[in-house]
mmCIF file of C-alpha atoms and ligand atoms in Angstrom:
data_model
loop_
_atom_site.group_PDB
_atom_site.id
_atom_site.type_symbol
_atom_site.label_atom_id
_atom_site.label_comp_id
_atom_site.label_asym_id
_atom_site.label_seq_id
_atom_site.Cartn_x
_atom_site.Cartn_y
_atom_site.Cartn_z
ATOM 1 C CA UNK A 1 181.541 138.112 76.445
ATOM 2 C CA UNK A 2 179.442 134.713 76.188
ATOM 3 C CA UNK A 3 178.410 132.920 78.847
ATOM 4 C CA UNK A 4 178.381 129.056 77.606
ATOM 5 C CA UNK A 5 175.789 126.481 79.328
ATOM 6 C CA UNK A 6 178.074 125.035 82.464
ATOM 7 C CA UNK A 7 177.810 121.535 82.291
ATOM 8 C CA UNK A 8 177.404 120.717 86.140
ATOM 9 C CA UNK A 9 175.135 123.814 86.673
ATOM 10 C CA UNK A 10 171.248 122.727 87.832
ATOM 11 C CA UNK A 11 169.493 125.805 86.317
ATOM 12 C CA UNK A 12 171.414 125.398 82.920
ATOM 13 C CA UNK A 13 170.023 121.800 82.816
ATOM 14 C CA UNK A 14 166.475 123.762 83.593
ATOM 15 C CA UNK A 15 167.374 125.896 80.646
ATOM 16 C CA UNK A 16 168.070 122.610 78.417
ATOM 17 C CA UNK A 17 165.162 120.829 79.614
ATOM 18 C CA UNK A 18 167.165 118.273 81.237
ATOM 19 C CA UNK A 19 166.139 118.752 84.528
ATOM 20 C CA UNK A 20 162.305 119.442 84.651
ATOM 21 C CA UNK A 21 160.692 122.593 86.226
ATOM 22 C CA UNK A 22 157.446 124.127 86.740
ATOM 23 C CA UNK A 23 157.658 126.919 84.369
ATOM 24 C CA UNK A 24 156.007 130.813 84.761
ATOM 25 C CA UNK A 25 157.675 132.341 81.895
ATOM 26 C CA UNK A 26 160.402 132.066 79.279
ATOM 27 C CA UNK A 27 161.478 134.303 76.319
ATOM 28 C CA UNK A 28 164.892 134.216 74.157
ATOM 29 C CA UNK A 29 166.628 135.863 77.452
ATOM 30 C CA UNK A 30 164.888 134.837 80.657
ATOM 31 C CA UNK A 31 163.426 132.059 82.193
ATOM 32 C CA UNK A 32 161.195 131.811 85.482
ATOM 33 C CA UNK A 33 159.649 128.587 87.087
ATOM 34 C CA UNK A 34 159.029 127.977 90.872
ATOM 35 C CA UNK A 35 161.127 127.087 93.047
ATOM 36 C CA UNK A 36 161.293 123.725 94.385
ATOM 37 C CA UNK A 37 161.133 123.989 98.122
ATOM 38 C CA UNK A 38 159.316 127.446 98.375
ATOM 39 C CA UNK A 39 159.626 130.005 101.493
ATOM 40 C CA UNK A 40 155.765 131.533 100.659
ATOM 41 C CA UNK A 41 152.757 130.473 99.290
ATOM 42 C CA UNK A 42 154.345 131.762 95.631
ATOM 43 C CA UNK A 43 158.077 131.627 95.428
ATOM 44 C CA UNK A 44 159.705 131.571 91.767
ATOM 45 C CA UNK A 45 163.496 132.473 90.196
ATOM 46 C CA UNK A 46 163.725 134.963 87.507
ATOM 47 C CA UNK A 47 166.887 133.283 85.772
ATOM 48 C CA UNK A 48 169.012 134.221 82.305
ATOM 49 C CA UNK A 49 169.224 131.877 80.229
ATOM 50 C CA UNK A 50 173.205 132.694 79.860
ATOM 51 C CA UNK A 51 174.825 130.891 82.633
ATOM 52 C CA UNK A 52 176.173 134.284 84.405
ATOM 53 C CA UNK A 53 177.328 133.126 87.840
ATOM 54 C CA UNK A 54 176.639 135.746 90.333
ATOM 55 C CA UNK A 55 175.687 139.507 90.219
ATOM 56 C CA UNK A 56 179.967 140.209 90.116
ATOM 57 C CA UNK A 57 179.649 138.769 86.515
ATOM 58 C CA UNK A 58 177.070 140.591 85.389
ATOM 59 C CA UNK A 59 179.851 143.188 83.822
ATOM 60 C CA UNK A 60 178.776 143.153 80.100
ATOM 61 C CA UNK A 61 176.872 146.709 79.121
ATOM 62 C CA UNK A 62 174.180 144.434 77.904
ATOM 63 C CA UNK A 63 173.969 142.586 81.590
ATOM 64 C CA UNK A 64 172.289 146.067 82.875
ATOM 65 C CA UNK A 65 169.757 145.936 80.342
ATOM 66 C CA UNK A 66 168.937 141.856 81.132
ATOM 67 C CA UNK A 67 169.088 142.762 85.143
ATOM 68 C CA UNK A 68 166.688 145.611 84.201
ATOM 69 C CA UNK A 69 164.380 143.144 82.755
ATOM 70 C CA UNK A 70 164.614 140.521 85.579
ATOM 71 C CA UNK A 71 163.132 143.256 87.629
ATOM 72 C CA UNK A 72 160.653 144.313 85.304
ATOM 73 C CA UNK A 73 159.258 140.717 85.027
ATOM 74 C CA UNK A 74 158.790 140.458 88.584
ATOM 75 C CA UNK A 75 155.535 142.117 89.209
ATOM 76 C CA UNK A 76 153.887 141.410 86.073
ATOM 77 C CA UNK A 77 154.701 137.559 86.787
ATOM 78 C CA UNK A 78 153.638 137.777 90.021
ATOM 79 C CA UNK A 79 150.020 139.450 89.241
ATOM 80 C CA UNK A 80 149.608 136.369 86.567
ATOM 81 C CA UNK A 81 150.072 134.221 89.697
ATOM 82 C CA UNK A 82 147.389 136.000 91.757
ATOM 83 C CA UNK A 83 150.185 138.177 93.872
ATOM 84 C CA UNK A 84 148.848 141.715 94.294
ATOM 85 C CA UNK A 85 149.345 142.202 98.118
ATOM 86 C CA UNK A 86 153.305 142.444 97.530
ATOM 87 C CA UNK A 87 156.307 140.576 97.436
ATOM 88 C CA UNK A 88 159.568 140.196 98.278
ATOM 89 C CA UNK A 89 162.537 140.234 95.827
ATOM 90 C CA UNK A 90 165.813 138.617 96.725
ATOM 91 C CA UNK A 91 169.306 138.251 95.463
ATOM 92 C CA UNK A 92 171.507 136.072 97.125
ATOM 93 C CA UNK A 93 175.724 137.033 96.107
ATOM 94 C CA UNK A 94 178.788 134.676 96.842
ATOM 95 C CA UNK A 95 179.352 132.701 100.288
ATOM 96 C CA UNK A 96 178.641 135.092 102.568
ATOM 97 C CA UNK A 97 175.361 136.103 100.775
ATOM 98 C CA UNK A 98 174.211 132.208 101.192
ATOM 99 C CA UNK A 99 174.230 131.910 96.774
ATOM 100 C CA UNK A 100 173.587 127.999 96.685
ATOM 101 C CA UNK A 101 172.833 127.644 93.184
ATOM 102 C CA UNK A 102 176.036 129.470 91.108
ATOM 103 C CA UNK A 103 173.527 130.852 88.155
ATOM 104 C CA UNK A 104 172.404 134.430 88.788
ATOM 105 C CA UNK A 105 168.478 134.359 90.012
ATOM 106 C CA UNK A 106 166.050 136.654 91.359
ATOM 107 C CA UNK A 107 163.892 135.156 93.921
ATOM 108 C CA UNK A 108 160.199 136.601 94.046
ATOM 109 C CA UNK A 109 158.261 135.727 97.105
ATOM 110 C CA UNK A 110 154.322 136.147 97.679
ATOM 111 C CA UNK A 111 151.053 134.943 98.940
ATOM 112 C CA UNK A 112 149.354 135.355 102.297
ATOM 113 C CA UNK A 113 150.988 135.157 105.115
ATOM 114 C CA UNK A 114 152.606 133.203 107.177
ATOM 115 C CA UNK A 115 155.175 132.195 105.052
ATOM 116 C CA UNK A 116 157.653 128.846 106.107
ATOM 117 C CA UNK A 117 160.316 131.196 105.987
ATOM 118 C CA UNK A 118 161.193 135.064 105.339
HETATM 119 P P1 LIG B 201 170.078 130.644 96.458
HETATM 120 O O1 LIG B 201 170.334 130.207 97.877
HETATM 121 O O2 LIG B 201 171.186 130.207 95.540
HETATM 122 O O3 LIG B 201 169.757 132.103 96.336
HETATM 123 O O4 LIG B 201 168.748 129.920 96.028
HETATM 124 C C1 LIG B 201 168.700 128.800 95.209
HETATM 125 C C2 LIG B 201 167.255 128.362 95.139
HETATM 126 O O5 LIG B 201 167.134 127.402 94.125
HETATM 127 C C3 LIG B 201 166.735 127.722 96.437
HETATM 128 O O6 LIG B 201 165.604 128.451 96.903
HETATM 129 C C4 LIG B 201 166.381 126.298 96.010
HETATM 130 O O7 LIG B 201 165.215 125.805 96.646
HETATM 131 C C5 LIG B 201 166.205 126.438 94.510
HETATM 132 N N1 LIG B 201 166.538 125.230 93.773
HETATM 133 C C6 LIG B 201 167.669 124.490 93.899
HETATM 134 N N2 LIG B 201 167.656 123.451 93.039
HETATM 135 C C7 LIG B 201 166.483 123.545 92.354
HETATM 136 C C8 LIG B 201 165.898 122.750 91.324
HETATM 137 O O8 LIG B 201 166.435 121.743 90.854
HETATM 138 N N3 LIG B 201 164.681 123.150 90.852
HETATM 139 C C9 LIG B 201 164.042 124.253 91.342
HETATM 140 N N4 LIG B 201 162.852 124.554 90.800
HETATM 141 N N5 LIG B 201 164.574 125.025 92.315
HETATM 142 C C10 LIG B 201 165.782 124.673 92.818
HETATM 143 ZN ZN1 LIG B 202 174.083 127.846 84.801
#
């Protein structure tokens, strides 16, 4: 199953450069730049590049090995950003999991606390 760029979708324009970001990583698969009105001191998304919607749509046999990798990538990007007291990793699902953005991310949260949020 492919997963085509979704025209109206904000983190596919990321993906195409059309919308700028501030970038952490990016390989064939994944891409991971901050997030744009962060909860902590370091807050990025851990996105695919394939617009896969939500965690439901992540059905494909190869979708367990990119979700593995998501979560792999999270510590190692967040020691390159000076994160080494620990972090939190979030997933937000569908409407009642508060999902604003439709294009599966992983949030990764660090830095001293307090944090604005979470
Ligand atoms: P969700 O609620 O869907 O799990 O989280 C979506 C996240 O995407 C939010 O934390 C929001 O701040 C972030 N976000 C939304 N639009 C943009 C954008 O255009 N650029 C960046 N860097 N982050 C965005
Ligand atoms: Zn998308």
């Amino acid at each position: 199953m492919t997963h085509p760029a979704d025209p109206g979708c904000i983190f596919c324009k990321i993906v195409a450069g059309q919308v700028p970001s501030r970038k952490v990583h990016e390989d064939d698969q994944l891409l991971a730049f901050h997030d744009i009105a962060p909860w902590a001191p370091v807050h990025f998304l851990i996105i695919p590049k394939a617009h896969i919607p939500t965690l439901y749509d992540a059905s494909d046999e190869s979708h367990q090995a990119l979700l593995g990798r998501m979560l792999w990538l999270a510590p190692r990007l967040a020691l390159q950003l000076g994160v080494t007291n620990g972090f939190r990793t979030v997933i937000n699902t569908g409407p009642d999991g508060h999902q604003e953005v439709g294009h599966l991310h992983v949030h990764v949260m660090g830095g001293p606390r307090p944090w604005a949020r979470g």
